[in-house]
Amino acid sequence: KDSSIGTINYTVDESGNVTTKKLNNLSGTTLKTESITYNKINQPATLTDWKGKVSKFLFNENGMISRVYSGIDSGSIIANYSYDTGNRLTEVRNQTNTGQMLSSFLYTFDQI
């Protein structure tokens, strides 16, 4: 609780995952709400932010995040994540839903 703003209330599911976060003003009125859904193995599946923008999260067979759809609409941005055989991040590519590349980041690791 912040006496100058109000409170943030969290709701959790039976697995202990935060499913909603509500920002309330001092009089208790909810100002903003975010919600998160989870998949069968408790990884985040969707996030709906306080503006109503939905992001969707996909994971690879090793449980690593592989793709994030930010805003499931005509203006969405897709982030693709690539990993090496040791599950170390090697690349992040951000593109529009029409395939236009916005940015790309490559990661390398020193040999031990």
PDB file of C-alpha atoms in Angstrom, residues 4-99:
ATOM      1  CA  SER A   4      -0.198   8.650  -1.775  1.00  0.00           C
ATOM      2  CA  ILE A   5      -1.616   6.353  -4.478  1.00  0.00           C
ATOM      3  CA  GLY A   6      -3.733   3.628  -2.950  1.00  0.00           C
ATOM      4  CA  THR A   7      -3.338  -0.128  -3.085  1.00  0.00           C
ATOM      5  CA  ILE A   8      -2.357  -2.864  -5.484  1.00  0.00           C
ATOM      6  CA  ASN A   9      -4.396  -6.028  -5.021  1.00  0.00           C
ATOM      7  CA  TYR A  10      -3.283  -9.378  -6.410  1.00  0.00           C
ATOM      8  CA  THR A  11      -5.371 -12.465  -7.124  1.00  0.00           C
ATOM      9  CA  VAL A  12      -3.639 -15.829  -7.402  1.00  0.00           C
ATOM     10  CA  ASP A  13      -4.771 -19.190  -8.733  1.00  0.00           C
ATOM     11  CA  GLU A  14      -4.505 -22.563  -6.973  1.00  0.00           C
ATOM     12  CA  SER A  15      -0.893 -22.900  -8.198  1.00  0.00           C
ATOM     13  CA  GLY A  16       0.111 -19.553  -6.720  1.00  0.00           C
ATOM     14  CA  ASN A  17       0.295 -17.746 -10.068  1.00  0.00           C
ATOM     15  CA  VAL A  18      -0.751 -14.101 -10.054  1.00  0.00           C
ATOM     16  CA  THR A  19      -3.848 -13.916 -12.277  1.00  0.00           C
ATOM     17  CA  THR A  20      -4.926 -10.299 -11.730  1.00  0.00           C
ATOM     18  CA  LYS A  21      -3.316  -7.131 -10.475  1.00  0.00           C
ATOM     19  CA  LYS A  22      -5.542  -4.170  -9.651  1.00  0.00           C
ATOM     20  CA  LEU A  23      -4.396  -0.645  -8.848  1.00  0.00           C
ATOM     21  CA  ASN A  24      -6.944   1.085  -6.630  1.00  0.00           C
ATOM     22  CA  ASN A  25      -7.023   4.726  -5.601  1.00  0.00           C
ATOM     23  CA  LEU A  26      -7.312   5.832  -1.985  1.00  0.00           C
ATOM     24  CA  SER A  27     -11.111   5.532  -2.046  1.00  0.00           C
ATOM     25  CA  GLY A  28     -10.898   1.936  -3.310  1.00  0.00           C
ATOM     26  CA  THR A  29     -11.917   2.557  -6.908  1.00  0.00           C
ATOM     27  CA  THR A  30     -10.023   0.344  -9.365  1.00  0.00           C
ATOM     28  CA  LEU A  31      -7.946   2.490 -11.720  1.00  0.00           C
ATOM     29  CA  LYS A  32      -6.092  -0.172 -13.692  1.00  0.00           C
ATOM     30  CA  THR A  33      -6.305  -3.948 -14.045  1.00  0.00           C
ATOM     31  CA  GLU A  34      -3.905  -6.438 -15.596  1.00  0.00           C
ATOM     32  CA  SER A  35      -4.650 -10.130 -15.989  1.00  0.00           C
ATOM     33  CA  ILE A  36      -2.517 -13.162 -16.809  1.00  0.00           C
ATOM     34  CA  THR A  37      -3.511 -16.653 -17.907  1.00  0.00           C
ATOM     35  CA  TYR A  38      -1.230 -19.676 -17.682  1.00  0.00           C
ATOM     36  CA  ASN A  39      -0.753 -22.903 -19.611  1.00  0.00           C
ATOM     37  CA  LYS A  40      -0.852 -26.416 -18.131  1.00  0.00           C
ATOM     38  CA  ILE A  41       2.700 -26.154 -16.808  1.00  0.00           C
ATOM     39  CA  ASN A  42       2.244 -22.717 -15.221  1.00  0.00           C
ATOM     40  CA  GLN A  43       3.984 -20.675 -17.891  1.00  0.00           C
ATOM     41  CA  PRO A  44       2.303 -17.387 -18.815  1.00  0.00           C
ATOM     42  CA  ALA A  45       0.031 -17.851 -21.833  1.00  0.00           C
ATOM     43  CA  THR A  46      -1.557 -14.396 -22.170  1.00  0.00           C
ATOM     44  CA  LEU A  47      -1.212 -11.012 -20.539  1.00  0.00           C
ATOM     45  CA  THR A  48      -3.916  -8.372 -20.836  1.00  0.00           C
ATOM     46  CA  ASP A  49      -2.553  -4.993 -19.793  1.00  0.00           C
ATOM     47  CA  TRP A  50      -4.502  -2.132 -18.275  1.00  0.00           C
ATOM     48  CA  LYS A  51      -5.198  -0.692 -21.745  1.00  0.00           C
ATOM     49  CA  GLY A  52      -6.750  -3.980 -22.875  1.00  0.00           C
ATOM     50  CA  LYS A  53      -3.779  -4.916 -25.081  1.00  0.00           C
ATOM     51  CA  VAL A  54      -3.328  -8.697 -25.175  1.00  0.00           C
ATOM     52  CA  SER A  55       0.070 -10.358 -25.488  1.00  0.00           C
ATOM     53  CA  LYS A  56       0.427 -14.075 -26.155  1.00  0.00           C
ATOM     54  CA  PHE A  57       3.442 -16.187 -25.108  1.00  0.00           C
ATOM     55  CA  LEU A  58       4.635 -19.400 -26.770  1.00  0.00           C
ATOM     56  CA  PHE A  59       7.332 -21.756 -25.479  1.00  0.00           C
ATOM     57  CA  ASN A  60       9.525 -24.362 -27.162  1.00  0.00           C
ATOM     58  CA  GLU A  61       9.847 -28.035 -26.201  1.00  0.00           C
ATOM     59  CA  ASN A  62      12.559 -27.116 -23.653  1.00  0.00           C
ATOM     60  CA  GLY A  63      10.283 -24.659 -21.862  1.00  0.00           C
ATOM     61  CA  MET A  64      12.098 -21.609 -23.212  1.00  0.00           C
ATOM     62  CA  ILE A  65      10.105 -18.669 -24.514  1.00  0.00           C
ATOM     63  CA  SER A  66      10.070 -18.873 -28.316  1.00  0.00           C
ATOM     64  CA  ARG A  67       7.615 -16.222 -29.458  1.00  0.00           C
ATOM     65  CA  VAL A  68       5.680 -13.288 -28.037  1.00  0.00           C
ATOM     66  CA  TYR A  69       2.796 -11.682 -29.874  1.00  0.00           C
ATOM     67  CA  SER A  70       2.421  -8.178 -28.431  1.00  0.00           C
ATOM     68  CA  GLY A  71      -1.027  -6.905 -29.210  1.00  0.00           C
ATOM     69  CA  ILE A  72      -3.097  -9.436 -31.070  1.00  0.00           C
ATOM     70  CA  ASP A  73      -4.439  -7.025 -33.679  1.00  0.00           C
ATOM     71  CA  SER A  74      -3.433  -5.373 -36.942  1.00  0.00           C
ATOM     72  CA  GLY A  75      -0.622  -3.449 -35.237  1.00  0.00           C
ATOM     73  CA  SER A  76       0.907  -6.367 -33.404  1.00  0.00           C
ATOM     74  CA  ILE A  77       4.614  -6.968 -32.992  1.00  0.00           C
ATOM     75  CA  ILE A  78       6.073 -10.449 -32.934  1.00  0.00           C
ATOM     76  CA  ALA A  79       9.263 -11.228 -31.022  1.00  0.00           C
ATOM     77  CA  ASN A  80      10.996 -14.475 -31.982  1.00  0.00           C
ATOM     78  CA  TYR A  81      13.603 -15.992 -29.669  1.00  0.00           C
ATOM     79  CA  SER A  82      16.271 -18.492 -30.799  1.00  0.00           C
ATOM     80  CA  TYR A  83      18.544 -20.637 -28.630  1.00  0.00           C
ATOM     81  CA  ASP A  84      21.587 -22.843 -29.048  1.00  0.00           C
ATOM     82  CA  THR A  85      21.710 -26.503 -27.984  1.00  0.00           C
ATOM     83  CA  GLY A  86      22.531 -25.401 -24.417  1.00  0.00           C
ATOM     84  CA  ASN A  87      19.320 -23.323 -24.218  1.00  0.00           C
ATOM     85  CA  ARG A  88      21.300 -20.085 -24.319  1.00  0.00           C
ATOM     86  CA  LEU A  89      19.650 -17.165 -26.089  1.00  0.00           C
ATOM     87  CA  THR A  90      21.281 -16.536 -29.488  1.00  0.00           C
ATOM     88  CA  GLU A  91      18.875 -14.190 -31.265  1.00  0.00           C
ATOM     89  CA  VAL A  92      15.827 -11.993 -30.770  1.00  0.00           C
ATOM     90  CA  ARG A  93      13.995 -10.755 -33.871  1.00  0.00           C
ATOM     91  CA  ASN A  94      11.184  -8.226 -33.658  1.00  0.00           C
ATOM     92  CA  GLN A  95       8.861  -7.879 -36.629  1.00  0.00           C
ATOM     93  CA  THR A  96       5.400  -6.685 -37.523  1.00  0.00           C
ATOM     94  CA  ASN A  97       2.574  -9.119 -38.164  1.00  0.00           C
ATOM     95  CA  THR A  98       3.154  -8.520 -41.896  1.00  0.00           C
ATOM     96  CA  GLY A  99       6.766  -9.715 -41.611  1.00  0.00           C
TER      97      GLY A  99
END
